[in-house]
């Protein structure tokens, strides 16, 4: 039985052991998405937990019109947006916060990765919530556009438009931060 | 998962710069570790079983409600509450009433905060010390949690115990851009302070930061930080040069 079927069969009183499967199946990816939706590293666990608590409380609202994944990400996007709206969070740009497993990778490599991560996070920070959500779901979570439209609650064409705008803004931001990093694509040749 | 008319994803797009492709590819790989996931899964399932409510909701929330945001995470009362809740939950998931009872009993300890401790908050913090009784470091962890940002600090302290090349690389990078981009240099020192609050190169970090503040025209901030440096490292070899630059 799939995790979507678990919710549809027993929407109000899904027993915990079954819901556990949903957590196991989706938590890793929601965690990653929350990180790139601008949730502070130190708060990811709390917000990710809230995603599942909200999902568990509202499971009766899940009708299977969209995938369970879209539904969960929709909750995650709203919670991340609320998290970012808090003033003390909004002013902070996640930089090198994600845990670097220094012992697993050579130090300079780790530092280069940190630089890439910093520049990327700054670029993401410059997107508004709507564009950021579409960008993260498409480029990082590999959703298709139909799933994205369901998760963020917009028409598909709007999702396309947001993705296009987000890509331009991200490229601009990277160019502004590191002009030499914008070179090298085939269109540059 | 991509229909034919959807744009090529950036990681596969030859027109995207290699740096951008690397960034996206790296970001995709930033999944939590299996250890993190195991602990998280247990925590979420226990929270669900205990009937805890989300600490944050998408809907507007009354101020001061029992579901207020976990801004008081570092308070001592919260930690005691967290330990209590973790203990209760470790003995069984049907302890919803007990958790709320514990929250009520210990809430006065958080009276300095405008936010009343919540059972949800308690459970959030409980994850730092759970499972109770399985780790020899529980007592130390609980003590560490009485400090603000205790989790980050304790993690930083562990890193600081051995020389870390990343620590050096951060400061080398800061030093390299100090003259051309003091703002960036300052950001890198802030990053260093966050990641290595007690790092072996704390003095060097402070010297670079003070220099950067000077170059940015923030004289008062530079002097203030210089004074703090003098108190913290009275015998530092950097003192003469710092004092000269701050005149």
CSV table of N, CA and C in Angstrom, one decimal, chain B residues 135-217:
chain,number,residue,atom,x,y,z
B,135,UNK,N,22.6,7.7,26.5
B,135,UNK,CA,23.9,8.3,26.2
B,135,UNK,C,24.6,8.7,27.5
B,136,UNK,N,25.9,8.5,27.6
B,136,UNK,CA,26.6,8.9,28.8
B,136,UNK,C,26.8,10.4,28.9
B,137,UNK,N,26.4,11.1,27.8
B,137,UNK,CA,26.7,12.5,27.8
B,137,UNK,C,25.4,13.3,28.1
B,138,UNK,N,24.4,12.6,28.5
B,138,UNK,CA,23.1,13.3,28.7
B,138,UNK,C,23.2,14.5,29.6
B,139,UNK,N,23.9,14.3,30.8
B,139,UNK,CA,24.0,15.4,31.7
B,139,UNK,C,24.7,16.6,31.1
B,140,UNK,N,25.8,16.3,30.4
B,140,UNK,CA,26.6,17.4,29.8
B,140,UNK,C,25.7,18.1,28.7
B,141,UNK,N,24.9,17.3,28.0
B,141,UNK,CA,24.1,17.9,27.0
B,141,UNK,C,23.1,18.8,27.6
B,142,UNK,N,22.5,18.3,28.7
B,142,UNK,CA,21.4,19.1,29.3
B,142,UNK,C,22.0,20.4,29.9
B,143,UNK,N,23.2,20.4,30.4
B,143,UNK,CA,23.9,21.6,30.9
B,143,UNK,C,24.1,22.5,29.7
B,144,UNK,N,24.6,22.0,28.6
B,144,UNK,CA,24.9,22.8,27.5
B,144,UNK,C,23.7,23.5,27.0
B,145,UNK,N,22.6,22.9,27.1
B,145,UNK,CA,21.3,23.5,26.6
B,145,UNK,C,20.9,24.7,27.4
B,146,UNK,N,21.5,24.9,28.5
B,146,UNK,CA,21.1,26.1,29.3
B,146,UNK,C,21.7,27.4,28.6
B,147,UNK,N,22.5,27.2,27.7
B,147,UNK,CA,23.2,28.4,27.0
B,147,UNK,C,22.4,28.7,25.7
B,148,UNK,N,22.4,30.0,25.3
B,148,UNK,CA,21.8,30.3,24.0
B,148,UNK,C,22.5,29.6,22.9
B,149,UNK,N,21.8,29.2,21.9
B,149,UNK,CA,22.4,28.5,20.8
B,149,UNK,C,23.3,27.3,21.3
B,150,UNK,N,22.8,26.7,22.3
B,150,UNK,CA,23.6,25.6,22.9
B,150,UNK,C,24.0,24.5,21.9
B,151,UNK,N,23.1,24.2,21.1
B,151,UNK,CA,23.4,23.0,20.2
B,151,UNK,C,24.5,23.4,19.3
B,152,UNK,N,24.4,24.6,18.7
B,152,UNK,CA,25.5,25.1,17.8
B,152,UNK,C,26.8,25.2,18.5
B,153,UNK,N,26.7,25.7,19.8
B,153,UNK,CA,28.0,25.8,20.5
B,153,UNK,C,28.6,24.5,20.8
B,154,UNK,N,27.8,23.6,21.3
B,154,UNK,CA,28.4,22.3,21.6
B,154,UNK,C,29.0,21.6,20.4
B,155,UNK,N,28.3,21.8,19.3
B,155,UNK,CA,28.8,21.3,18.0
B,155,UNK,C,30.2,22.0,17.7
B,156,UNK,N,30.2,23.3,17.8
B,156,UNK,CA,31.4,24.1,17.6
B,156,UNK,C,32.5,23.7,18.5
B,157,UNK,N,32.2,23.5,19.7
B,157,UNK,CA,33.2,23.1,20.7
B,157,UNK,C,33.9,21.8,20.3
B,158,UNK,N,33.1,20.9,19.8
B,158,UNK,CA,33.7,19.6,19.4
B,158,UNK,C,34.6,19.8,18.2
B,159,UNK,N,34.3,20.7,17.3
B,159,UNK,CA,35.1,20.9,16.2
B,159,UNK,C,36.4,21.6,16.6
B,160,UNK,N,36.3,22.6,17.6
B,160,UNK,CA,37.4,23.4,18.0
B,160,UNK,C,38.5,22.5,18.7
B,161,UNK,N,38.1,21.4,19.2
B,161,UNK,CA,39.1,20.6,20.0
B,161,UNK,C,40.3,20.1,19.2
B,162,UNK,N,40.1,20.1,17.9
B,162,UNK,CA,41.2,19.7,17.0
B,162,UNK,C,41.4,20.8,16.0
B,163,UNK,N,42.7,21.0,15.5
B,163,UNK,CA,42.9,22.0,14.5
B,163,UNK,C,42.0,21.7,13.2
B,164,UNK,N,41.4,22.7,12.7
B,164,UNK,CA,40.5,22.5,11.6
B,164,UNK,C,41.0,23.3,10.4
B,165,UNK,N,41.2,22.6,9.3
B,165,UNK,CA,41.8,23.3,8.1
B,165,UNK,C,40.8,24.3,7.5
B,166,UNK,N,39.5,23.9,7.7
B,166,UNK,CA,38.5,24.8,7.2
B,166,UNK,C,38.5,26.1,7.9
B,167,UNK,N,38.8,26.0,9.2
B,167,UNK,CA,38.9,27.2,10.0
B,167,UNK,C,40.0,28.1,9.4
B,168,UNK,N,41.1,27.6,9.1
B,168,UNK,CA,42.2,28.3,8.5
B,168,UNK,C,41.8,28.9,7.1
B,169,UNK,N,41.1,28.0,6.4
B,169,UNK,CA,40.8,28.4,5.0
B,169,UNK,C,39.8,29.6,5.0
B,170,UNK,N,38.9,29.6,6.0
B,170,UNK,CA,38.0,30.7,6.1
B,170,UNK,C,38.7,32.0,6.3
B,171,UNK,N,39.7,32.0,7.3
B,171,UNK,CA,40.4,33.2,7.6
B,171,UNK,C,41.4,33.6,6.5
B,172,UNK,N,41.9,32.6,5.9
B,172,UNK,CA,42.8,33.0,4.7
B,172,UNK,C,42.0,33.7,3.7
B,173,UNK,N,40.8,33.2,3.5
B,173,UNK,CA,40.0,33.8,2.4
B,173,UNK,C,39.6,35.3,2.9
B,174,UNK,N,39.3,35.4,4.2
B,174,UNK,CA,39.0,36.7,4.7
B,174,UNK,C,40.2,37.7,4.5
B,175,UNK,N,41.3,37.2,4.8
B,175,UNK,CA,42.5,38.0,4.8
B,175,UNK,C,42.8,38.4,3.3
B,176,UNK,N,42.5,37.5,2.4
B,176,UNK,CA,42.8,37.7,1.0
B,176,UNK,C,42.0,38.8,0.4
B,177,UNK,N,40.8,39.0,0.9
B,177,UNK,CA,39.9,40.0,0.3
B,177,UNK,C,39.8,41.2,1.3
B,178,UNK,N,40.6,41.3,2.3
B,178,UNK,CA,40.5,42.3,3.3
B,178,UNK,C,40.7,43.7,2.6
B,179,UNK,N,41.6,43.9,1.8
B,179,UNK,CA,41.9,45.2,1.2
B,179,UNK,C,40.9,45.5,0.1
B,180,UNK,N,40.5,44.5,-0.7
B,180,UNK,CA,39.7,44.7,-1.9
B,180,UNK,C,38.2,44.7,-1.5
B,181,UNK,N,37.8,43.9,-0.5
B,181,UNK,CA,36.4,43.8,-0.2
B,181,UNK,C,36.3,43.5,1.3
B,182,UNK,N,36.5,44.6,2.1
B,182,UNK,CA,36.4,44.4,3.5
B,182,UNK,C,35.0,44.0,4.0
B,183,UNK,N,34.0,44.3,3.3
B,183,UNK,CA,32.7,43.8,3.7
B,183,UNK,C,32.6,42.3,3.7
B,184,UNK,N,33.1,41.8,2.6
B,184,UNK,CA,33.1,40.3,2.5
B,184,UNK,C,34.1,39.7,3.5
B,185,UNK,N,35.2,40.4,3.8
B,185,UNK,CA,36.1,39.9,4.8
B,185,UNK,C,35.4,39.8,6.1
B,186,UNK,N,34.6,40.8,6.4
B,186,UNK,CA,33.9,40.9,7.7
B,186,UNK,C,32.9,39.7,7.8
B,187,UNK,N,32.2,39.5,6.7
B,187,UNK,CA,31.2,38.4,6.6
B,187,UNK,C,31.9,37.1,6.9
B,188,UNK,N,33.1,36.9,6.3
B,188,UNK,CA,33.8,35.6,6.5
B,188,UNK,C,34.2,35.5,8.0
B,189,UNK,N,34.6,36.6,8.6
B,189,UNK,CA,35.0,36.5,10.1
B,189,UNK,C,33.7,36.2,10.9
B,190,UNK,N,32.6,36.7,10.5
B,190,UNK,CA,31.3,36.4,11.2
B,190,UNK,C,31.0,34.9,11.0
B,191,UNK,N,31.2,34.4,9.8
B,191,UNK,CA,31.0,33.0,9.6
B,191,UNK,C,31.9,32.2,10.4
B,192,UNK,N,33.2,32.6,10.5
B,192,UNK,CA,34.1,31.9,11.4
B,192,UNK,C,33.7,31.9,12.8
B,193,UNK,N,33.2,33.0,13.3
B,193,UNK,CA,32.8,33.1,14.7
B,193,UNK,C,31.6,32.2,14.9
B,194,UNK,N,30.7,32.1,13.9
B,194,UNK,CA,29.6,31.2,14.1
B,194,UNK,C,30.0,29.8,14.1
B,195,UNK,N,30.9,29.4,13.3
B,195,UNK,CA,31.3,28.0,13.2
B,195,UNK,C,32.3,27.6,14.2
B,196,UNK,N,33.2,28.5,14.5
B,196,UNK,CA,34.3,28.2,15.4
B,196,UNK,C,34.3,29.3,16.5
B,197,UNK,N,33.3,29.3,17.4
B,197,UNK,CA,33.3,30.4,18.4
B,197,UNK,C,34.5,30.3,19.3
B,198,UNK,N,35.0,29.1,19.5
B,198,UNK,CA,36.2,29.0,20.4
B,198,UNK,C,37.4,28.4,19.6
B,199,UNK,N,37.4,28.8,18.3
B,199,UNK,CA,38.4,28.3,17.4
B,199,UNK,C,39.8,28.6,17.8
B,200,UNK,N,40.7,27.9,17.3
B,200,UNK,CA,42.1,28.1,17.6
B,200,UNK,C,42.6,29.5,17.1
B,201,UNK,N,41.9,30.0,16.1
B,201,UNK,CA,42.4,31.2,15.4
B,201,UNK,C,41.5,32.4,15.8
B,202,UNK,N,40.9,32.3,16.9
B,202,UNK,CA,40.0,33.4,17.3
B,202,UNK,C,40.6,34.8,17.3
B,203,UNK,N,41.9,34.8,17.8
B,203,UNK,CA,42.6,36.1,17.8
B,203,UNK,C,42.8,36.6,16.4
B,204,UNK,N,43.2,35.8,15.5
B,204,UNK,CA,43.4,36.2,14.1
B,204,UNK,C,42.1,36.7,13.5
B,205,UNK,N,41.0,36.0,13.9
B,205,UNK,CA,39.7,36.4,13.4
B,205,UNK,C,39.4,37.8,13.8
B,206,UNK,N,39.6,38.1,15.1
B,206,UNK,CA,39.3,39.4,15.6
B,206,UNK,C,40.1,40.5,15.0
B,207,UNK,N,41.4,40.2,14.8
B,207,UNK,CA,42.3,41.2,14.1
B,207,UNK,C,41.8,41.5,12.7
B,208,UNK,N,41.4,40.5,12.0
B,208,UNK,CA,40.9,40.7,10.6
B,208,UNK,C,39.6,41.5,10.7
B,209,UNK,N,38.7,41.1,11.6
B,209,UNK,CA,37.4,41.8,11.7
B,209,UNK,C,37.6,43.3,12.1
B,210,UNK,N,38.5,43.6,13.0
B,210,UNK,CA,38.7,45.0,13.4
B,210,UNK,C,39.3,45.7,12.2
B,211,UNK,N,40.2,45.1,11.5
B,211,UNK,CA,40.8,45.8,10.4
B,211,UNK,C,39.7,46.1,9.3
B,212,UNK,N,38.8,45.1,9.1
B,212,UNK,CA,37.8,45.3,8.1
B,212,UNK,C,36.8,46.4,8.6
B,213,UNK,N,36.5,46.4,9.8
B,213,UNK,CA,35.6,47.5,10.3
B,213,UNK,C,36.2,48.9,10.1
B,214,UNK,N,37.5,48.9,10.3
B,214,UNK,CA,38.3,50.2,10.1
B,214,UNK,C,38.2,50.6,8.7
B,215,UNK,N,38.4,49.6,7.8
B,215,UNK,CA,38.4,49.9,6.4
B,215,UNK,C,37.0,50.3,5.9
B,216,UNK,N,36.0,49.8,6.6
B,216,UNK,CA,34.6,50.2,6.2
B,216,UNK,C,34.2,51.5,6.8
B,217,UNK,N,35.1,52.1,7.5
B,217,UNK,CA,34.8,53.4,8.2
B,217,UNK,C,34.0,53.3,9.4
